[in-house]
Amino acid sequence: MSWLYPDRGDFIAVVGKMQDINAVRQVKATLLSSRYLSVYSMNAPGFIPGIDFSDHLNYWQHDIPAVMITDTAFYRNKQYHLPGDTADRLNYQKMAQMVL
């Protein structure tokens, strides 16, 4: 995904399936109302690695529109979901800006 997104985690990405373009647009528009965040979005087919790496997959499996809101850490953090993926590596100030 480095060809699409920056390698620095100073943004949020809204990701959805191809047919969920309206849901992705609505969520992105809401997030863009924050002065603090850069927001990227992508609608992609399910075979793209990472597009189904979260809880939204359960909704997709039942044909319920859903999006993933992510900072794409799994592409940048080599310790993602490993023992080195610890709380001290999180940016709580940025996370607070994300709360709607």
PDB file of N, CA and C in Angstrom:
ATOM      1  N   MET A   1       0.805  -1.195   0.000  1.00  0.00           N
ATOM      2  CA  MET A   1       0.000   0.000   0.000  1.00  0.00           C
ATOM      3  C   MET A   1       0.846   1.257   0.000  1.00  0.00           C
ATOM      4  N   SER A   2       2.149   1.113   0.084  1.00  0.00           N
ATOM      5  CA  SER A   2       3.007   2.299   0.112  1.00  0.00           C
ATOM      6  C   SER A   2       2.875   3.115  -1.170  1.00  0.00           C
ATOM      7  N   TRP A   3       2.428   2.520  -2.235  1.00  0.00           N
ATOM      8  CA  TRP A   3       2.217   3.248  -3.480  1.00  0.00           C
ATOM      9  C   TRP A   3       0.991   4.148  -3.401  1.00  0.00           C
ATOM     10  N   LEU A   4       0.149   3.924  -2.387  1.00  0.00           N
ATOM     11  CA  LEU A   4      -1.090   4.669  -2.271  1.00  0.00           C
ATOM     12  C   LEU A   4      -1.117   5.611  -1.074  1.00  0.00           C
ATOM     13  N   TYR A   5      -0.541   5.169   0.040  1.00  0.00           N
ATOM     14  CA  TYR A   5      -0.606   5.925   1.287  1.00  0.00           C
ATOM     15  C   TYR A   5       0.786   6.323   1.738  1.00  0.00           C
ATOM     16  N   PRO A   6       0.887   7.418   2.506  1.00  0.00           N
ATOM     17  CA  PRO A   6       2.189   7.826   3.052  1.00  0.00           C
ATOM     18  C   PRO A   6       2.741   6.763   3.998  1.00  0.00           C
ATOM     19  N   ASP A   7       4.056   6.772   4.205  1.00  0.00           N
ATOM     20  CA  ASP A   7       4.654   5.803   5.133  1.00  0.00           C
ATOM     21  C   ASP A   7       4.637   6.319   6.569  1.00  0.00           C
ATOM     22  N   ARG A   8       4.178   7.515   6.765  1.00  0.00           N
ATOM     23  CA  ARG A   8       4.058   8.091   8.107  1.00  0.00           C
ATOM     24  C   ARG A   8       2.588   8.047   8.528  1.00  0.00           C
ATOM     25  N   GLY A   9       2.348   7.614   9.746  1.00  0.00           N
ATOM     26  CA  GLY A   9       0.980   7.435  10.219  1.00  0.00           C
ATOM     27  C   GLY A   9       0.315   8.703  10.694  1.00  0.00           C
ATOM     28  N   ASP A  10       0.285   9.715   9.865  1.00  0.00           N
ATOM     29  CA  ASP A  10      -0.347  10.978  10.249  1.00  0.00           C
ATOM     30  C   ASP A  10      -1.659  11.191   9.491  1.00  0.00           C
ATOM     31  N   PHE A  11      -2.342  10.091   9.228  1.00  0.00           N
ATOM     32  CA  PHE A  11      -3.587  10.144   8.481  1.00  0.00           C
ATOM     33  C   PHE A  11      -4.478   8.984   8.908  1.00  0.00           C
ATOM     34  N   ILE A  12      -5.708   9.045   8.468  1.00  0.00           N
ATOM     35  CA  ILE A  12      -6.672   7.972   8.668  1.00  0.00           C
ATOM     36  C   ILE A  12      -7.133   7.528   7.286  1.00  0.00           C
ATOM     37  N   ALA A  13      -7.329   6.240   7.120  1.00  0.00           N
ATOM     38  CA  ALA A  13      -7.852   5.704   5.866  1.00  0.00           C
ATOM     39  C   ALA A  13      -9.218   5.071   6.123  1.00  0.00           C
ATOM     40  N   VAL A  14     -10.123   5.325   5.209  1.00  0.00           N
ATOM     41  CA  VAL A  14     -11.444   4.700   5.233  1.00  0.00           C
ATOM     42  C   VAL A  14     -11.468   3.716   4.074  1.00  0.00           C
ATOM     43  N   VAL A  15     -11.678   2.449   4.389  1.00  0.00           N
ATOM     44  CA  VAL A  15     -11.570   1.390   3.389  1.00  0.00           C
ATOM     45  C   VAL A  15     -12.882   0.617   3.316  1.00  0.00           C
ATOM     46  N   GLY A  16     -13.334   0.376   2.098  1.00  0.00           N
ATOM     47  CA  GLY A  16     -14.550  -0.399   1.905  1.00  0.00           C
ATOM     48  C   GLY A  16     -14.496  -1.209   0.632  1.00  0.00           C
ATOM     49  N   LYS A  17     -15.471  -2.087   0.485  1.00  0.00           N
ATOM     50  CA  LYS A  17     -15.586  -2.879  -0.735  1.00  0.00           C
ATOM     51  C   LYS A  17     -16.043  -1.985  -1.881  1.00  0.00           C
ATOM     52  N   MET A  18     -15.866  -2.484  -3.087  1.00  0.00           N
ATOM     53  CA  MET A  18     -16.221  -1.715  -4.276  1.00  0.00           C
ATOM     54  C   MET A  18     -17.667  -1.223  -4.220  1.00  0.00           C
ATOM     55  N   GLN A  19     -18.586  -2.075  -3.810  1.00  0.00           N
ATOM     56  CA  GLN A  19     -19.999  -1.710  -3.823  1.00  0.00           C
ATOM     57  C   GLN A  19     -20.402  -0.810  -2.651  1.00  0.00           C
ATOM     58  N   ASP A  20     -19.498  -0.555  -1.724  1.00  0.00           N
ATOM     59  CA  ASP A  20     -19.806   0.279  -0.558  1.00  0.00           C
ATOM     60  C   ASP A  20     -19.288   1.706  -0.708  1.00  0.00           C
ATOM     61  N   ILE A  21     -19.249   2.196  -1.928  1.00  0.00           N
ATOM     62  CA  ILE A  21     -18.660   3.510  -2.188  1.00  0.00           C
ATOM     63  C   ILE A  21     -19.399   4.628  -1.444  1.00  0.00           C
ATOM     64  N   ASN A  22     -20.718   4.542  -1.347  1.00  0.00           N
ATOM     65  CA  ASN A  22     -21.465   5.594  -0.637  1.00  0.00           C
ATOM     66  C   ASN A  22     -21.135   5.616   0.844  1.00  0.00           C
ATOM     67  N   ALA A  23     -21.011   4.452   1.452  1.00  0.00           N
ATOM     68  CA  ALA A  23     -20.656   4.388   2.877  1.00  0.00           C
ATOM     69  C   ALA A  23     -19.272   4.983   3.102  1.00  0.00           C
ATOM     70  N   VAL A  24     -18.324   4.654   2.234  1.00  0.00           N
ATOM     71  CA  VAL A  24     -16.965   5.189   2.363  1.00  0.00           C
ATOM     72  C   VAL A  24     -16.986   6.709   2.213  1.00  0.00           C
ATOM     73  N   ARG A  25     -17.720   7.209   1.252  1.00  0.00           N
ATOM     74  CA  ARG A  25     -17.806   8.665   1.048  1.00  0.00           C
ATOM     75  C   ARG A  25     -18.406   9.374   2.259  1.00  0.00           C
ATOM     76  N   GLN A  26     -19.455   8.795   2.829  1.00  0.00           N
ATOM     77  CA  GLN A  26     -20.100   9.417   3.989  1.00  0.00           C
ATOM     78  C   GLN A  26     -19.163   9.470   5.190  1.00  0.00           C
ATOM     79  N   VAL A  27     -18.482   8.370   5.454  1.00  0.00           N
ATOM     80  CA  VAL A  27     -17.565   8.337   6.598  1.00  0.00           C
ATOM     81  C   VAL A  27     -16.401   9.293   6.363  1.00  0.00           C
ATOM     82  N   LYS A  28     -15.862   9.293   5.157  1.00  0.00           N
ATOM     83  CA  LYS A  28     -14.748  10.197   4.853  1.00  0.00           C
ATOM     84  C   LYS A  28     -15.170  11.657   5.033  1.00  0.00           C
ATOM     85  N   ALA A  29     -16.340  12.017   4.547  1.00  0.00           N
ATOM     86  CA  ALA A  29     -16.818  13.399   4.684  1.00  0.00           C
ATOM     87  C   ALA A  29     -16.935  13.793   6.149  1.00  0.00           C
ATOM     88  N   THR A  30     -17.420  12.892   6.972  1.00  0.00           N
ATOM     89  CA  THR A  30     -17.531  13.175   8.404  1.00  0.00           C
ATOM     90  C   THR A  30     -16.154  13.380   9.018  1.00  0.00           C
ATOM     91  N   LEU A  31     -15.219  12.508   8.678  1.00  0.00           N
ATOM     92  CA  LEU A  31     -13.867  12.623   9.240  1.00  0.00           C
ATOM     93  C   LEU A  31     -13.152  13.879   8.754  1.00  0.00           C
ATOM     94  N   LEU A  32     -13.420  14.291   7.524  1.00  0.00           N
ATOM     95  CA  LEU A  32     -12.779  15.498   6.995  1.00  0.00           C
ATOM     96  C   LEU A  32     -13.234  16.762   7.715  1.00  0.00           C
ATOM     97  N   SER A  33     -14.338  16.693   8.431  1.00  0.00           N
ATOM     98  CA  SER A  33     -14.787  17.867   9.181  1.00  0.00           C
ATOM     99  C   SER A  33     -13.856  18.178  10.351  1.00  0.00           C
ATOM    100  N   SER A  34     -12.967  17.251  10.674  1.00  0.00           N
ATOM    101  CA  SER A  34     -11.960  17.488  11.710  1.00  0.00           C
ATOM    102  C   SER A  34     -10.779  18.219  11.087  1.00  0.00           C
ATOM    103  N   ARG A  35     -10.334  19.269  11.736  1.00  0.00           N
ATOM    104  CA  ARG A  35      -9.172  20.017  11.232  1.00  0.00           C
ATOM    105  C   ARG A  35      -7.880  19.256  11.445  1.00  0.00           C
ATOM    106  N   TYR A  36      -7.915  18.229  12.272  1.00  0.00           N
ATOM    107  CA  TYR A  36      -6.695  17.587  12.728  1.00  0.00           C
ATOM    108  C   TYR A  36      -6.235  16.416  11.877  1.00  0.00           C
ATOM    109  N   LEU A  37      -7.092  15.919  11.017  1.00  0.00           N
ATOM    110  CA  LEU A  37      -6.777  14.672  10.336  1.00  0.00           C
ATOM    111  C   LEU A  37      -6.709  14.819   8.826  1.00  0.00           C
ATOM    112  N   SER A  38      -5.733  14.155   8.233  1.00  0.00           N
ATOM    113  CA  SER A  38      -5.759  13.916   6.800  1.00  0.00           C
ATOM    114  C   SER A  38      -6.501  12.602   6.615  1.00  0.00           C
ATOM    115  N   VAL A  39      -7.369  12.553   5.630  1.00  0.00           N
ATOM    116  CA  VAL A  39      -8.179  11.357   5.424  1.00  0.00           C
ATOM    117  C   VAL A  39      -8.039  10.900   3.978  1.00  0.00           C
ATOM    118  N   TYR A  40      -7.709   9.640   3.811  1.00  0.00           N
ATOM    119  CA  TYR A  40      -7.669   8.995   2.511  1.00  0.00           C
ATOM    120  C   TYR A  40      -8.787   7.966   2.482  1.00  0.00           C
ATOM    121  N   SER A  41      -9.203   7.588   1.290  1.00  0.00           N
ATOM    122  CA  SER A  41     -10.214   6.541   1.205  1.00  0.00           C
ATOM    123  C   SER A  41      -9.915   5.633   0.025  1.00  0.00           C
ATOM    124  N   MET A  42     -10.485   4.441   0.119  1.00  0.00           N
ATOM    125  CA  MET A  42     -10.268   3.461  -0.936  1.00  0.00           C
ATOM    126  C   MET A  42     -11.419   2.465  -0.935  1.00  0.00           C
ATOM    127  N   ASN A  43     -11.950   2.229  -2.106  1.00  0.00           N
ATOM    128  CA  ASN A  43     -12.862   1.115  -2.316  1.00  0.00           C
ATOM    129  C   ASN A  43     -12.100   0.121  -3.171  1.00  0.00           C
ATOM    130  N   ALA A  44     -12.056  -1.107  -2.731  1.00  0.00           N
ATOM    131  CA  ALA A  44     -11.216  -2.089  -3.409  1.00  0.00           C
ATOM    132  C   ALA A  44     -11.857  -3.468  -3.369  1.00  0.00           C
ATOM    133  N   PRO A  45     -11.441  -4.321  -4.288  1.00  0.00           N
ATOM    134  CA  PRO A  45     -11.921  -5.703  -4.248  1.00  0.00           C
ATOM    135  C   PRO A  45     -11.328  -6.440  -3.054  1.00  0.00           C
ATOM    136  N   GLY A  46     -12.022  -7.460  -2.606  1.00  0.00           N
ATOM    137  CA  GLY A  46     -11.633  -8.189  -1.406  1.00  0.00           C
ATOM    138  C   GLY A  46     -10.297  -8.891  -1.464  1.00  0.00           C
ATOM    139  N   PHE A  47      -9.727  -9.081  -2.654  1.00  0.00           N
ATOM    140  CA  PHE A  47      -8.449  -9.794  -2.733  1.00  0.00           C
ATOM    141  C   PHE A  47      -7.249  -8.911  -2.402  1.00  0.00           C
ATOM    142  N   ILE A  48      -7.444  -7.619  -2.212  1.00  0.00           N
ATOM    143  CA  ILE A  48      -6.345  -6.725  -1.841  1.00  0.00           C
ATOM    144  C   ILE A  48      -5.932  -7.046  -0.401  1.00  0.00           C
ATOM    145  N   PRO A  49      -4.648  -7.355  -0.170  1.00  0.00           N
ATOM    146  CA  PRO A  49      -4.207  -7.681   1.195  1.00  0.00           C
ATOM    147  C   PRO A  49      -4.472  -6.531   2.167  1.00  0.00           C
ATOM    148  N   GLY A  50      -5.083  -6.866   3.283  1.00  0.00           N
ATOM    149  CA  GLY A  50      -5.326  -5.884   4.325  1.00  0.00           C
ATOM    150  C   GLY A  50      -6.715  -5.291   4.329  1.00  0.00           C
ATOM    151  N   ILE A  51      -7.439  -5.417   3.242  1.00  0.00           N
ATOM    152  CA  ILE A  51      -8.759  -4.792   3.179  1.00  0.00           C
ATOM    153  C   ILE A  51      -9.751  -5.445   4.139  1.00  0.00           C
ATOM    154  N   ASP A  52      -9.471  -6.666   4.549  1.00  0.00           N
ATOM    155  CA  ASP A  52     -10.388  -7.381   5.446  1.00  0.00           C
ATOM    156  C   ASP A  52      -9.738  -7.723   6.785  1.00  0.00           C
ATOM    157  N   PHE A  53      -8.785  -6.904   7.224  1.00  0.00           N
ATOM    158  CA  PHE A  53      -8.018  -7.179   8.442  1.00  0.00           C
ATOM    159  C   PHE A  53      -8.695  -6.697   9.723  1.00  0.00           C
ATOM    160  N   SER A  54      -9.987  -6.570   9.760  1.00  0.00           N
ATOM    161  CA  SER A  54     -10.601  -6.070  10.985  1.00  0.00           C
ATOM    162  C   SER A  54     -12.015  -6.621  11.144  1.00  0.00           C
ATOM    163  N   ASP A  55     -12.703  -6.115  12.149  1.00  0.00           N
ATOM    164  CA  ASP A  55     -14.021  -6.636  12.509  1.00  0.00           C
ATOM    165  C   ASP A  55     -15.090  -6.398  11.449  1.00  0.00           C
ATOM    166  N   HIS A  56     -14.886  -5.452  10.569  1.00  0.00           N
ATOM    167  CA  HIS A  56     -15.883  -5.189   9.534  1.00  0.00           C
ATOM    168  C   HIS A  56     -16.101  -6.390   8.620  1.00  0.00           C
ATOM    169  N   LEU A  57     -15.126  -7.286   8.558  1.00  0.00           N
ATOM    170  CA  LEU A  57     -15.253  -8.485   7.726  1.00  0.00           C
ATOM    171  C   LEU A  57     -16.487  -9.298   8.116  1.00  0.00           C
ATOM    172  N   ASN A  58     -16.803  -9.345   9.399  1.00  0.00           N
ATOM    173  CA  ASN A  58     -17.987 -10.085   9.846  1.00  0.00           C
ATOM    174  C   ASN A  58     -19.266  -9.530   9.216  1.00  0.00           C
ATOM    175  N   TYR A  59     -19.339  -8.229   9.043  1.00  0.00           N
ATOM    176  CA  TYR A  59     -20.502  -7.624   8.397  1.00  0.00           C
ATOM    177  C   TYR A  59     -20.525  -7.957   6.910  1.00  0.00           C
ATOM    178  N   TRP A  60     -19.361  -7.855   6.276  1.00  0.00           N
ATOM    179  CA  TRP A  60     -19.281  -8.170   4.855  1.00  0.00           C
ATOM    180  C   TRP A  60     -19.738  -9.600   4.575  1.00  0.00           C
ATOM    181  N   GLN A  61     -19.410 -10.509   5.466  1.00  0.00           N
ATOM    182  CA  GLN A  61     -19.783 -11.909   5.270  1.00  0.00           C
ATOM    183  C   GLN A  61     -21.295 -12.105   5.286  1.00  0.00           C
ATOM    184  N   HIS A  62     -22.031 -11.118   5.794  1.00  0.00           N
ATOM    185  CA  HIS A  62     -23.495 -11.170   5.819  1.00  0.00           C
ATOM    186  C   HIS A  62     -24.106 -10.100   4.914  1.00  0.00           C
ATOM    187  N   ASP A  63     -23.293  -9.599   3.963  1.00  0.00           N
ATOM    188  CA  ASP A  63     -23.732  -8.589   2.993  1.00  0.00           C
ATOM    189  C   ASP A  63     -24.269  -7.316   3.634  1.00  0.00           C
ATOM    190  N   ILE A  64     -23.688  -6.943   4.762  1.00  0.00           N
ATOM    191  CA  ILE A  64     -24.035  -5.693   5.432  1.00  0.00           C
ATOM    192  C   ILE A  64     -22.918  -4.686   5.140  1.00  0.00           C
ATOM    193  N   PRO A  65     -23.236  -3.526   4.561  1.00  0.00           N
ATOM    194  CA  PRO A  65     -22.189  -2.542   4.271  1.00  0.00           C
ATOM    195  C   PRO A  65     -21.448  -2.131   5.544  1.00  0.00           C
ATOM    196  N   ALA A  66     -20.148  -2.070   5.446  1.00  0.00           N
ATOM    197  CA  ALA A  66     -19.304  -1.660   6.577  1.00  0.00           C
ATOM    198  C   ALA A  66     -17.988  -1.143   6.023  1.00  0.00           C
ATOM    199  N   VAL A  67     -17.330  -0.292   6.788  1.00  0.00           N
ATOM    200  CA  VAL A  67     -16.021   0.231   6.396  1.00  0.00           C
ATOM    201  C   VAL A  67     -15.021  -0.017   7.511  1.00  0.00           C
ATOM    202  N   MET A  68     -13.755   0.008   7.146  1.00  0.00           N
ATOM    203  CA  MET A  68     -12.672  -0.057   8.120  1.00  0.00           C
ATOM    204  C   MET A  68     -12.064   1.337   8.202  1.00  0.00           C
ATOM    205  N   ILE A  69     -11.913   1.843   9.408  1.00  0.00           N
ATOM    206  CA  ILE A  69     -11.213   3.104   9.642  1.00  0.00           C
ATOM    207  C   ILE A  69      -9.885   2.722  10.272  1.00  0.00           C
ATOM    208  N   THR A  70      -8.786   3.083   9.616  1.00  0.00           N
ATOM    209  CA  THR A  70      -7.478   2.577  10.021  1.00  0.00           C
ATOM    210  C   THR A  70      -6.384   3.613   9.810  1.00  0.00           C
ATOM    211  N   ASP A  71      -5.306   3.447  10.524  1.00  0.00           N
ATOM    212  CA  ASP A  71      -4.102   4.236  10.232  1.00  0.00           C
ATOM    213  C   ASP A  71      -3.100   3.384   9.452  1.00  0.00           C
ATOM    214  N   THR A  72      -3.521   2.253   8.979  1.00  0.00           N
ATOM    215  CA  THR A  72      -2.725   1.295   8.193  1.00  0.00           C
ATOM    216  C   THR A  72      -1.471   0.819   8.916  1.00  0.00           C
ATOM    217  N   ALA A  73      -1.548   0.719  10.222  1.00  0.00           N
ATOM    218  CA  ALA A  73      -0.381   0.315  11.022  1.00  0.00           C
ATOM    219  C   ALA A  73       0.192  -1.023  10.584  1.00  0.00           C
ATOM    220  N   PHE A  74      -0.649  -1.906  10.118  1.00  0.00           N
ATOM    221  CA  PHE A  74      -0.168  -3.226   9.722  1.00  0.00           C
ATOM    222  C   PHE A  74       0.767  -3.170   8.529  1.00  0.00           C
ATOM    223  N   TYR A  75       0.792  -2.056   7.796  1.00  0.00           N
ATOM    224  CA  TYR A  75       1.757  -1.890   6.710  1.00  0.00           C
ATOM    225  C   TYR A  75       3.031  -1.181   7.159  1.00  0.00           C
ATOM    226  N   ARG A  76       2.998  -0.481   8.290  1.00  0.00           N
ATOM    227  CA  ARG A  76       4.143   0.305   8.727  1.00  0.00           C
ATOM    228  C   ARG A  76       4.810  -0.218   9.982  1.00  0.00           C
ATOM    229  N   ASN A  77       4.071  -0.909  10.835  1.00  0.00           N
ATOM    230  CA  ASN A  77       4.594  -1.362  12.121  1.00  0.00           C
ATOM    231  C   ASN A  77       4.965  -2.836  12.029  1.00  0.00           C
ATOM    232  N   LYS A  78       6.251  -3.108  11.984  1.00  0.00           N
ATOM    233  CA  LYS A  78       6.713  -4.495  11.867  1.00  0.00           C
ATOM    234  C   LYS A  78       6.348  -5.330  13.095  1.00  0.00           C
ATOM    235  N   GLN A  79       5.962  -4.684  14.184  1.00  0.00           N
ATOM    236  CA  GLN A  79       5.574  -5.397  15.403  1.00  0.00           C
ATOM    237  C   GLN A  79       4.054  -5.550  15.536  1.00  0.00           C
ATOM    238  N   TYR A  80       3.306  -5.161  14.527  1.00  0.00           N
ATOM    239  CA  TYR A  80       1.847  -5.215  14.584  1.00  0.00           C
ATOM    240  C   TYR A  80       1.373  -6.619  14.945  1.00  0.00           C
ATOM    241  N   HIS A  81       0.628  -6.714  16.043  1.00  0.00           N
ATOM    242  CA  HIS A  81       0.090  -7.977  16.578  1.00  0.00           C
ATOM    243  C   HIS A  81       1.173  -8.976  16.975  1.00  0.00           C
ATOM    244  N   LEU A  82       2.333  -8.469  17.310  1.00  0.00           N
ATOM    245  CA  LEU A  82       3.435  -9.287  17.820  1.00  0.00           C
ATOM    246  C   LEU A  82       3.783  -8.800  19.226  1.00  0.00           C
ATOM    247  N   PRO A  83       4.658  -9.499  19.948  1.00  0.00           N
ATOM    248  CA  PRO A  83       4.988  -9.092  21.323  1.00  0.00           C
ATOM    249  C   PRO A  83       5.477  -7.647  21.453  1.00  0.00           C
ATOM    250  N   GLY A  84       6.127  -7.112  20.430  1.00  0.00           N
ATOM    251  CA  GLY A  84       6.621  -5.740  20.487  1.00  0.00           C
ATOM    252  C   GLY A  84       5.559  -4.682  20.218  1.00  0.00           C
ATOM    253  N   ASP A  85       4.348  -5.095  19.956  1.00  0.00           N
ATOM    254  CA  ASP A  85       3.244  -4.173  19.695  1.00  0.00           C
ATOM    255  C   ASP A  85       2.642  -3.761  21.033  1.00  0.00           C
ATOM    256  N   THR A  86       3.303  -2.809  21.696  1.00  0.00           N
ATOM    257  CA  THR A  86       2.964  -2.434  23.069  1.00  0.00           C
ATOM    258  C   THR A  86       2.319  -1.045  23.134  1.00  0.00           C
ATOM    259  N   ALA A  87       1.658  -0.780  24.249  1.00  0.00           N
ATOM    260  CA  ALA A  87       0.911   0.468  24.435  1.00  0.00           C
ATOM    261  C   ALA A  87       1.791   1.711  24.324  1.00  0.00           C
ATOM    262  N   ASP A  88       3.054   1.610  24.672  1.00  0.00           N
ATOM    263  CA  ASP A  88       3.925   2.783  24.609  1.00  0.00           C
ATOM    264  C   ASP A  88       4.210   3.218  23.171  1.00  0.00           C
ATOM    265  N   ARG A  89       3.846   2.417  22.207  1.00  0.00           N
ATOM    266  CA  ARG A  89       4.049   2.760  20.798  1.00  0.00           C
ATOM    267  C   ARG A  89       2.853   3.511  20.210  1.00  0.00           C
ATOM    268  N   LEU A  90       1.805   3.687  21.002  1.00  0.00           N
ATOM    269  CA  LEU A  90       0.590   4.340  20.523  1.00  0.00           C
ATOM    270  C   LEU A  90       0.632   5.842  20.772  1.00  0.00           C
ATOM    271  N   ASN A  91       0.009   6.594  19.893  1.00  0.00           N
ATOM    272  CA  ASN A  91      -0.082   8.040  20.026  1.00  0.00           C
ATOM    273  C   ASN A  91      -1.502   8.378  20.502  1.00  0.00           C
ATOM    274  N   TYR A  92      -1.652   8.469  21.816  1.00  0.00           N
ATOM    275  CA  TYR A  92      -2.976   8.674  22.400  1.00  0.00           C
ATOM    276  C   TYR A  92      -3.561  10.038  22.057  1.00  0.00           C
ATOM    277  N   GLN A  93      -2.719  11.030  21.881  1.00  0.00           N
ATOM    278  CA  GLN A  93      -3.214  12.357  21.510  1.00  0.00           C
ATOM    279  C   GLN A  93      -3.879  12.302  20.130  1.00  0.00           C
ATOM    280  N   LYS A  94      -3.226  11.651  19.191  1.00  0.00           N
ATOM    281  CA  LYS A  94      -3.812  11.505  17.851  1.00  0.00           C
ATOM    282  C   LYS A  94      -5.067  10.643  17.899  1.00  0.00           C
ATOM    283  N   MET A  95      -5.049   9.609  18.723  1.00  0.00           N
ATOM    284  CA  MET A  95      -6.223   8.749  18.845  1.00  0.00           C
ATOM    285  C   MET A  95      -7.420   9.545  19.364  1.00  0.00           C
ATOM    286  N   ALA A  96      -7.179  10.447  20.288  1.00  0.00           N
ATOM    287  CA  ALA A  96      -8.261  11.260  20.848  1.00  0.00           C
ATOM    288  C   ALA A  96      -8.884  12.158  19.780  1.00  0.00           C
ATOM    289  N   GLN A  97      -8.092  12.608  18.827  1.00  0.00           N
ATOM    290  CA  GLN A  97      -8.617  13.438  17.742  1.00  0.00           C
ATOM    291  C   GLN A  97      -9.560  12.647  16.840  1.00  0.00           C
ATOM    292  N   MET A  98      -9.413  11.356  16.855  1.00  0.00           N
ATOM    293  CA  MET A  98     -10.207  10.491  15.991  1.00  0.00           C
ATOM    294  C   MET A  98     -11.594  10.212  16.547  1.00  0.00           C
ATOM    295  N   VAL A  99     -11.782  10.381  17.840  1.00  0.00           N
ATOM    296  CA  VAL A  99     -13.066  10.054  18.463  1.00  0.00           C
ATOM    297  C   VAL A  99     -14.128  11.029  17.964  1.00  0.00           C
ATOM    298  N   LEU A 100     -15.186  10.498  17.432  1.00  0.00           N
ATOM    299  CA  LEU A 100     -16.245  11.346  16.859  1.00  0.00           C
ATOM    300  C   LEU A 100     -17.278  11.702  17.898  1.00  0.00           C
TER     301      LEU A 100
END
